[in-house]
Amino acid sequence: MKKSIYYILLFAITLIVNGCANAVSPSGGPKDVFPPVVVETNPENFSRNIKNKTIHITFDEFVTLDNASKNILISPPQKKSPDFRLNGKVLTIKFEDELRPETTYSINFGSAIKDLHEGNVLKDYVFTFSTGDTVDSLSLAGKTISAETLKEGEDFYVMLYADENDTITLDSLPYLVMPNYVTKSDKNGKFLLTGLADKNYLLFALKDANSNMIYDIPNEEIGFFSELVSPQYIPRNQVITDSTVVLPKIDTVIYQLNTFIQEDSVQKVLKKELVEDGLLRFVFRYPADNVNLSICEELPDSFNIMKVFSPRKDTVSFYFTPVKDSLWISMSYDTINDTTHYSLKPRVSVKPNRRNAKEQEAAKRLGVLSNAKGGKLRPEQPLILSFKEPVVDVVMRDTMWFIDGKDTIFNDLHFSKVDEYGFKYKVEKKFEPERKYKIIIPDSVFFGVRGLTNDTTKLDIAVPEVAQFGNIYLTVEVPENVPQVVVQLLSGEKILDSKIIKETQEIEFEYLDAGKYKLKAILDTDSNGLWSPGNFIKKIQPEKVVFYKTELEVKANWDIDLDEPWEL
């Protein structure tokens, strides 16, 4: 009997244990999606006459600091970064630098403060205090954009400098000292400086490569406002939201900073190299108009050499007949005078030559390329032949063929030089729509400066019907005091065509494939045919860029004729 009772109890306990083991864990409730909340600060936010260099901020939950050195901005900036320490729900900030008298300080935590468990961010919490009797309450709002592309400039330091330095001029301050006030632009390029004193300031933006808030690296991107700026009062509830800084919807002065990389004014040789057999190249930082490059020795009659400038004139190439082992070249510019003995023999590679016999033979000939992509020319498009070195002579041959449909014409091809040096030649023939052509150029018609000649070249050309393409016609108004405007047709970021106009006129972009296009205008104030950056020292802003208000969708056999002139 006792044993029966024992087994009954054992069975019951087993059922209870198994039931507990299979029980579903209780739910933890809804997920926390709210950011931490500041419940107390010591001293209070916006306090005055603060002497203590330690601040305590208490939150309603445990928090963590994410990348404090990057996300937290203190204005005025500190030479020594403050010490940030977390103890439970309390954040303690201890300043290492001495606090300046009669100064308003702002600590913008950006996206640094997160709750410990879910990572919810307390975005752009700002703690402000003053070491004087008043808390400065003026603000300044604006936006940074790329002057060349008009894209928003994210993560720029936007800085204000007051003219208070007795030994350094105002324009030199960004190069030498940290600013009086600083903030950062957000992902939309917007910025807001708060807690400002009622003074005039130099406004300067910097994409700081080394995070020292000093413009000390030549390729750092910058922007500046040409005149001194004045902050104004903007109510806080109109400029701060729960998530980010927004530009105020009131009559506030909005300062736009057009950013650019300033060209270093010092000329410099960036590269000197023997690119390949018969090609010596010099690459300069800037156009080499004022650089004198000359040969310092007598040359044999068998040695041909040609000096070639790139379109921007910042690269100088010497094409030569490879019959010499070395060459003396003199270079002079600014205060530089240099004469160097250059080897004209390429280094022998220790790597095995993986070219097959056909490729090696082709390297010894002058290649002929054309602008007929995929063997097609657009209506009214000329056929252009291009070469990898300047062509110095064209010898006509009786065996040249021009086949128009079924008609074959011998020895009726003529070529005209397109560019200054002879890299490109135009075939003097008219190619009609809806027709097919074949051109056969025998070997040794084109002679390059290095002595190379072409191999027999066959070109199959087709011209589609006009109805496959669309056109864009528009009138562009050139503003007064602008010598010329560069109008570019873009597909995505690629420049397809470019036209330079000096007065208001109609322009056309014809025979375009169906697709979407953008129009970009550069107000070319220096008339160099290119977009030019600004110069902070000379107070020259970058050239203005304007995009047409909408993207244009071109369809086959359709014209886009913009009736309204494009005002730049």
XYZ file of C-alpha atoms in Angstrom:
568
model
C 0.000 0.000 0.000
C 2.758 2.394 0.926
C 4.592 1.506 -2.291
C 1.470 2.257 -4.364
C 1.111 5.657 -2.768
C 4.823 6.311 -3.488
C 4.414 5.576 -7.213
C 1.279 7.724 -7.460
C 3.106 10.692 -5.912
C 6.120 10.182 -8.170
C 3.876 10.179 -11.262
C 2.148 13.378 -10.153
C 5.449 15.184 -9.531
C 6.684 14.165 -12.999
C 3.577 15.658 -14.611
C 4.026 18.911 -12.708
C 7.720 19.191 -13.648
C 7.059 18.497 -17.328
C 4.240 21.006 -17.343
C 6.539 23.663 -15.909
C 9.289 22.851 -18.410
C 6.955 23.379 -21.361
C 5.510 26.630 -20.100
C 5.913 29.672 -22.405
C 8.115 32.429 -21.002
C 6.124 35.492 -20.022
C 6.233 38.411 -22.480
C 8.479 41.384 -21.631
C 5.895 43.830 -22.885
C 6.113 46.174 -25.937
C 9.545 47.075 -27.279
C 11.030 50.337 -25.984
C 11.191 52.794 -28.890
C 11.565 56.015 -26.929
C 14.879 57.854 -26.445
C 16.264 58.626 -22.995
C 14.851 61.642 -21.181
C 16.880 64.193 -19.216
C 15.320 64.397 -15.752
C 17.854 66.619 -13.995
C 20.991 68.662 -14.655
C 23.435 70.269 -12.283
C 23.765 73.146 -12.967
C 20.452 73.751 -14.721
C 20.420 74.167 -18.465
C 20.876 77.833 -19.513
C 22.451 78.721 -16.160
C 24.511 81.901 -15.725
C 27.663 82.840 -13.794
C 28.989 79.267 -13.908
C 32.469 78.846 -12.436
C 32.510 75.098 -11.783
C 33.975 73.099 -14.675
C 31.913 69.969 -13.910
C 28.392 69.247 -15.229
C 26.092 66.373 -14.232
C 23.216 65.216 -16.463
C 20.788 62.591 -15.136
C 18.566 60.465 -17.417
C 15.463 58.369 -16.771
C 17.302 55.161 -17.784
C 20.773 53.742 -18.282
C 22.539 55.309 -21.290
C 25.702 54.899 -23.301
C 27.821 57.343 -25.322
C 28.454 56.451 -28.953
C 31.689 57.853 -30.446
C 31.744 60.917 -28.214
C 34.798 62.464 -29.896
C 32.976 62.556 -33.245
C 29.367 63.163 -32.247
C 29.714 65.714 -29.432
C 30.482 69.295 -30.439
C 31.395 71.999 -27.930
C 31.211 75.652 -28.853
C 33.472 77.526 -28.330
C 35.725 74.559 -29.210
C 38.192 73.236 -26.645
C 41.912 72.638 -27.109
C 41.674 69.692 -24.698
C 38.658 67.450 -24.996
C 36.530 67.354 -21.820
C 36.298 64.139 -19.825
C 32.961 62.321 -20.304
C 32.114 59.656 -17.707
C 29.005 57.545 -17.202
C 27.913 56.170 -13.842
C 24.572 54.414 -14.148
C 22.067 57.008 -15.288
C 24.370 59.997 -14.673
C 26.681 61.547 -17.259
C 29.492 63.714 -15.836
C 31.328 66.217 -18.030
C 34.526 67.747 -16.728
C 36.209 70.548 -18.703
C 39.992 70.369 -18.955
C 40.445 73.877 -20.433
C 39.848 76.976 -18.363
C 36.431 78.507 -18.993
C 36.515 81.898 -20.668
C 34.902 84.804 -18.800
C 31.633 86.292 -20.067
C 31.196 83.436 -22.567
C 28.203 81.277 -23.508
C 29.015 77.574 -23.976
C 26.914 75.047 -25.907
C 27.386 71.273 -25.811
C 25.590 69.572 -28.694
C 25.491 65.820 -28.158
C 24.420 65.047 -31.719
C 23.640 61.327 -31.918
C 25.970 60.341 -29.056
C 23.385 59.602 -26.322
C 21.638 56.222 -26.620
C 19.710 54.090 -24.168
C 21.695 51.058 -23.057
C 19.414 48.241 -24.204
C 17.594 49.318 -27.389
C 19.972 51.956 -28.721
C 17.299 54.667 -29.036
C 19.050 57.997 -29.729
C 18.399 61.263 -27.934
C 19.080 63.378 -31.015
C 20.735 66.809 -30.801
C 20.321 67.396 -27.093
C 22.018 70.727 -26.296
C 23.237 71.869 -22.893
C 23.969 75.594 -22.655
C 25.491 77.690 -19.884
C 27.244 81.020 -19.454
C 30.207 82.138 -17.385
C 28.791 85.684 -17.381
C 25.632 87.468 -16.332
C 23.780 86.724 -19.592
C 23.273 83.709 -21.848
C 23.844 84.758 -25.448
C 20.715 83.836 -27.380
C 21.366 84.787 -31.009
C 21.516 82.191 -33.787
C 22.617 81.794 -37.383
C 21.166 79.279 -39.855
C 22.266 78.150 -43.282
C 23.228 75.380 -45.665
C 26.380 73.973 -47.269
C 26.263 72.688 -50.848
C 28.904 71.628 -53.359
C 29.475 74.547 -55.725
C 30.178 72.212 -58.656
C 27.455 69.571 -58.236
C 24.931 71.382 -55.973
C 24.775 68.298 -53.724
C 24.189 68.850 -50.014
C 27.368 69.070 -47.939
C 27.210 66.728 -44.947
C 29.595 66.789 -41.944
C 31.196 70.159 -42.624
C 32.477 72.092 -39.654
C 30.706 75.453 -39.916
C 32.673 78.034 -37.960
C 32.438 81.660 -36.879
C 35.417 83.928 -36.224
C 35.183 87.269 -34.422
C 37.704 89.974 -35.297
C 39.242 90.057 -31.801
C 42.809 88.899 -32.444
C 45.403 91.669 -32.096
C 48.158 89.829 -34.000
C 46.331 87.839 -36.686
C 44.159 89.334 -39.432
C 40.584 88.082 -39.699
C 41.150 86.345 -43.063
C 44.119 84.429 -41.627
C 42.259 83.039 -38.593
C 40.936 79.843 -40.280
C 44.538 78.892 -41.146
C 45.940 79.432 -37.654
C 43.440 79.236 -34.780
C 40.282 77.436 -33.730
C 36.998 79.336 -34.251
C 34.919 81.210 -31.687
C 31.892 79.033 -32.467
C 31.434 75.768 -34.337
C 28.690 73.381 -35.433
C 28.325 70.650 -38.054
C 26.116 70.421 -41.129
C 23.614 67.570 -41.179
C 22.902 65.045 -43.938
C 20.921 67.710 -45.830
C 23.715 70.260 -45.558
C 21.752 72.363 -43.023
C 23.448 73.943 -40.030
C 22.457 76.011 -37.031
C 24.755 77.981 -34.719
C 23.207 79.000 -31.394
C 24.269 80.846 -28.249
C 25.956 83.599 -30.259
C 26.967 87.045 -29.059
C 25.803 90.130 -30.939
C 28.879 90.669 -33.149
C 29.919 90.478 -36.794
C 31.661 87.243 -37.793
C 33.581 85.602 -40.604
C 31.551 82.523 -41.667
C 33.681 79.598 -42.867
C 32.971 75.909 -43.639
C 35.598 73.172 -43.577
C 35.581 69.466 -44.472
C 38.205 68.798 -41.848
C 40.458 65.885 -42.808
C 42.359 65.838 -39.499
C 39.564 67.107 -37.180
C 41.578 69.998 -35.703
C 39.198 72.751 -36.909
C 42.075 74.495 -38.704
C 42.405 74.849 -42.473
C 45.898 73.403 -42.712
C 45.661 70.767 -45.463
C 45.566 72.022 -49.097
C 42.974 69.523 -50.357
C 40.419 70.155 -47.607
C 37.072 71.321 -49.001
C 36.021 74.780 -47.842
C 33.308 77.399 -48.260
C 33.019 80.990 -47.073
C 30.617 83.905 -47.076
C 32.093 86.924 -48.828
C 30.856 89.461 -46.265
C 30.769 89.439 -42.481
C 27.598 87.911 -41.059
C 25.371 88.966 -38.164
C 23.358 86.482 -36.059
C 19.790 87.181 -35.000
C 17.272 85.965 -32.445
C 15.476 82.746 -33.466
C 13.050 81.243 -30.909
C 14.279 77.793 -29.906
C 10.936 76.093 -30.458
C 11.099 77.126 -34.101
C 14.454 75.565 -34.899
C 14.632 72.295 -32.951
C 12.516 69.174 -33.521
C 12.661 65.810 -31.827
C 14.977 64.401 -34.471
C 17.094 67.039 -36.137
C 17.848 70.698 -36.713
C 15.445 72.321 -39.167
C 15.669 75.725 -40.753
C 13.261 78.186 -39.127
C 10.070 79.127 -40.957
C 10.392 82.826 -40.202
C 12.071 85.814 -41.797
C 15.529 84.526 -40.984
C 18.690 85.246 -42.927
C 19.786 81.943 -44.469
C 23.456 81.799 -45.418
C 24.407 79.448 -48.243
C 28.029 78.312 -48.356
C 29.162 76.991 -51.751
C 31.973 74.559 -51.038
C 35.004 73.745 -53.175
C 38.600 72.547 -52.996
C 40.860 75.555 -53.396
C 43.741 75.207 -55.821
C 47.136 75.626 -54.224
C 48.796 78.645 -55.843
C 52.245 77.031 -55.807
C 53.152 75.250 -59.034
C 54.600 71.783 -58.527
C 55.687 68.803 -60.586
C 53.513 65.901 -59.453
C 55.025 63.201 -61.656
C 57.899 62.675 -64.093
C 57.837 59.328 -65.845
C 58.771 57.366 -68.934
C 55.304 56.002 -69.652
C 56.426 53.647 -72.412
C 58.982 53.435 -75.156
C 58.910 56.817 -76.902
C 56.744 58.707 -74.394
C 58.067 60.898 -71.559
C 55.450 62.667 -69.428
C 55.467 65.548 -66.908
C 52.375 66.124 -64.752
C 51.962 69.491 -62.998
C 49.626 70.689 -60.280
C 48.367 73.529 -62.470
C 48.406 74.522 -66.133
C 52.030 74.695 -67.217
C 51.768 77.779 -69.450
C 54.564 79.446 -67.506
C 56.775 76.338 -67.417
C 59.716 76.279 -69.805
C 60.644 72.735 -70.848
C 63.438 72.505 -73.375
C 65.962 70.022 -74.767
C 69.539 70.814 -73.722
C 71.508 68.934 -76.365
C 71.852 68.588 -80.109
C 69.702 65.859 -81.552
C 70.442 63.518 -84.468
C 68.319 63.843 -87.604
C 66.814 60.428 -86.935
C 65.407 61.591 -83.579
C 61.907 63.070 -83.940
C 60.343 64.664 -80.858
C 57.086 66.550 -80.265
C 55.957 68.403 -77.139
C 52.224 68.013 -76.468
C 50.057 69.821 -73.903
C 46.924 68.223 -72.432
C 43.622 70.150 -72.857
C 44.019 71.704 -69.367
C 47.742 72.242 -70.052
C 48.658 70.608 -66.752
C 50.379 67.668 -68.457
C 53.270 67.934 -70.912
C 54.140 64.848 -72.966
C 57.210 64.331 -75.150
C 56.597 61.854 -77.982
C 59.874 60.808 -79.579
C 61.495 58.262 -81.853
C 63.066 55.675 -79.554
C 66.582 55.775 -81.002
C 68.360 57.388 -78.019
C 69.141 55.995 -74.578
C 68.889 59.292 -72.662
C 68.056 62.968 -72.954
C 68.949 66.192 -71.118
C 65.865 68.331 -70.385
C 65.796 71.740 -68.702
C 62.784 72.832 -66.656
C 62.216 76.285 -65.210
C 59.230 77.957 -63.517
C 58.834 80.440 -60.675
C 62.127 80.134 -58.762
C 62.800 76.559 -59.934
C 65.587 75.837 -62.418
C 66.356 72.189 -63.001
C 68.297 70.261 -65.636
C 67.960 66.489 -65.507
C 69.371 63.581 -67.492
C 66.435 61.279 -68.267
C 66.739 57.653 -69.288
C 64.700 56.877 -72.398
C 64.847 53.117 -72.006
C 61.908 51.438 -70.232
C 62.742 49.220 -67.301
C 62.960 45.562 -68.192
C 60.138 43.774 -66.403
C 60.985 40.644 -64.468
C 57.422 39.422 -64.966
C 56.828 37.086 -67.918
C 55.313 38.674 -71.016
C 51.808 37.217 -71.202
C 50.999 38.790 -74.567
C 50.572 36.372 -77.426
C 52.371 36.865 -80.711
C 49.396 38.711 -82.243
C 49.202 41.201 -79.350
C 52.948 41.803 -79.442
C 52.785 42.514 -83.166
C 49.817 44.897 -82.687
C 51.803 46.876 -80.111
C 54.336 47.667 -82.844
C 51.678 49.202 -85.102
C 49.725 52.456 -84.928
C 46.196 51.540 -83.811
C 43.213 53.210 -85.478
C 40.041 53.834 -83.469
C 36.832 55.583 -84.500
C 33.929 57.400 -82.867
C 31.417 54.966 -84.409
C 30.315 53.218 -81.229
C 29.240 49.695 -82.035
C 29.799 50.550 -85.693
C 27.074 53.200 -85.664
C 27.132 56.920 -86.436
C 24.302 59.308 -85.660
C 22.774 61.286 -88.537
C 25.031 64.227 -89.536
C 27.796 62.915 -87.247
C 31.244 62.994 -88.901
C 33.495 59.935 -88.776
C 36.559 60.725 -86.651
C 39.641 58.496 -86.503
C 41.812 58.706 -83.392
C 45.366 57.581 -82.647
C 47.462 57.001 -79.515
C 50.194 59.368 -80.729
C 50.303 62.403 -83.010
C 50.107 61.552 -86.712
C 52.665 63.630 -88.606
C 52.085 62.365 -92.130
C 49.249 60.890 -94.208
C 50.173 59.048 -97.420
C 47.288 58.415 -99.786
C 47.110 54.910 -101.349
C 45.369 53.615 -104.468
C 44.059 50.637 -102.512
C 41.744 52.619 -100.211
C 38.139 51.469 -100.478
C 34.913 53.316 -99.739
C 31.833 51.109 -100.130
C 28.418 52.817 -100.076
C 25.803 50.089 -100.147
C 26.618 48.214 -103.343
C 28.790 50.963 -104.836
C 32.549 50.648 -104.381
C 34.792 53.662 -104.908
C 38.569 53.320 -104.954
C 41.083 55.954 -103.886
C 38.447 58.492 -102.871
C 39.148 58.902 -99.153
C 40.454 62.177 -97.778
C 41.376 63.101 -94.216
C 41.669 66.426 -92.390
C 43.390 67.031 -89.054
C 40.922 67.831 -86.257
C 43.185 68.876 -83.369
C 46.410 70.820 -83.046
C 48.716 67.823 -82.751
C 47.145 65.208 -85.035
C 45.630 62.773 -82.556
C 42.359 62.907 -84.517
C 41.523 63.011 -88.237
C 38.155 63.495 -89.892
C 37.063 61.327 -92.818
C 35.819 63.778 -95.434
C 32.671 61.890 -96.362
C 28.995 62.468 -95.704
C 27.164 59.541 -94.151
C 23.433 59.399 -94.882
C 20.762 57.926 -92.571
C 19.462 54.398 -93.229
C 22.597 53.392 -95.128
C 25.551 51.101 -94.503
C 29.155 51.785 -95.397
C 32.448 49.934 -95.411
C 35.873 51.577 -95.372
C 39.172 49.786 -95.989
C 42.352 51.713 -95.181
C 45.528 49.885 -96.283
C 48.603 49.711 -94.108
C 51.090 52.593 -93.863
C 48.678 55.448 -94.588
C 49.093 57.145 -91.190
C 52.591 57.773 -89.797
C 53.000 58.552 -86.104
C 55.689 60.789 -84.642
C 57.400 57.748 -83.074
C 57.658 56.028 -86.467
C 54.718 53.670 -86.053
C 52.326 53.088 -88.991
C 48.842 51.644 -89.145
C 47.979 48.110 -90.137
C 45.215 47.447 -92.660
C 42.029 48.774 -91.059
C 38.438 47.817 -91.921
C 35.490 49.842 -90.641
C 31.826 48.862 -90.992
C 29.558 51.865 -90.482
C 25.770 52.043 -90.204
C 23.651 55.189 -89.810
C 20.190 54.592 -88.234
C 17.064 56.377 -89.394
C 16.354 59.830 -87.989
C 13.126 58.633 -86.365
C 15.099 56.632 -83.785
C 16.272 59.812 -82.097
C 14.867 62.834 -80.280
C 16.036 66.460 -79.980
C 16.190 69.221 -77.364
C 15.905 72.895 -78.339
C 16.077 75.760 -75.860
C 17.070 79.394 -75.478
C 19.680 80.190 -72.839
C 19.906 83.721 -71.444
C 23.466 84.801 -70.670
C 23.480 87.131 -67.628
C 25.066 90.550 -67.813
C 28.754 90.760 -66.839
C 29.244 87.044 -67.578
C 31.603 86.660 -70.572
C 30.386 83.183 -71.505
C 28.285 80.236 -70.353
C 29.130 76.540 -70.699
C 25.943 74.506 -71.249
C 26.340 70.772 -70.670
C 24.060 67.857 -71.493
C 24.292 65.098 -68.890
C 23.093 61.528 -68.619
C 23.411 60.754 -64.936
C 26.823 62.207 -64.036
C 28.321 61.734 -67.519
C 28.784 64.777 -69.776
C 27.523 63.867 -73.248
C 27.854 67.222 -74.972
C 28.961 70.760 -74.172
C 28.363 74.106 -75.856
C 29.873 77.524 -75.104
C 27.761 80.626 -75.750
C 28.689 84.270 -75.253
C 25.253 85.805 -75.700
C 21.614 84.838 -75.321
C 20.770 82.379 -78.088
C 18.997 79.151 -78.981
C 21.012 75.981 -78.716
C 20.212 72.446 -79.761
C 21.157 68.953 -78.679
C 20.149 66.732 -81.576
C 19.950 63.028 -82.392
C 19.702 61.851 -78.795
C 18.812 58.340 -77.736
C 15.546 57.929 -75.864
C 16.205 58.496 -72.162
C 16.398 61.044 -69.370
C 18.805 63.978 -69.511
C 19.854 66.918 -67.335
C 21.024 70.366 -68.405
C 23.796 72.089 -66.477
C 25.083 75.624 -66.982
C 28.412 77.004 -65.750
C 28.732 80.786 -65.543
C 32.284 80.806 -66.870
C 33.571 84.092 -65.465
C 37.225 83.329 -66.265
C 36.425 82.100 -69.814
C 38.463 78.908 -69.571
C 35.647 76.623 -70.707
C 35.685 74.750 -67.383
C 34.197 75.093 -63.925
C 36.678 76.954 -61.702
C 36.820 76.755 -57.889
C 37.048 79.804 -55.649
C 39.914 81.363 -53.720
C 39.468 82.320 -50.078
C 42.489 84.632 -49.843
C 41.476 86.547 -52.983
C 37.795 86.489 -51.893
C 36.752 84.838 -55.165
C 33.694 82.618 -54.968
C 33.542 79.456 -57.132
C 31.861 79.823 -60.490
C 28.097 79.541 -60.273
C 26.450 76.347 -61.479
C 22.759 76.110 -62.433
C 20.790 72.971 -63.269
C 17.640 73.149 -65.372
C 14.588 72.920 -63.116
C 13.462 69.495 -64.361
C 14.918 66.389 -65.916
C 14.088 66.105 -69.615
C 12.771 62.817 -70.994
C 13.632 62.384 -74.658
C 11.536 60.035 -76.788
C 12.229 58.643 -80.235
C 11.005 60.788 -83.137
C 10.070 63.622 -80.763
C 11.329 67.179 -80.207
C 11.483 68.920 -76.840
C 11.179 72.603 -77.672
C 11.353 74.671 -74.485
C 9.387 77.844 -75.168
C 10.369 79.599 -71.943
C 13.977 80.929 -71.989
C 16.291 79.462 -69.377
C 17.209 82.329 -67.047
C 20.478 81.652 -65.248
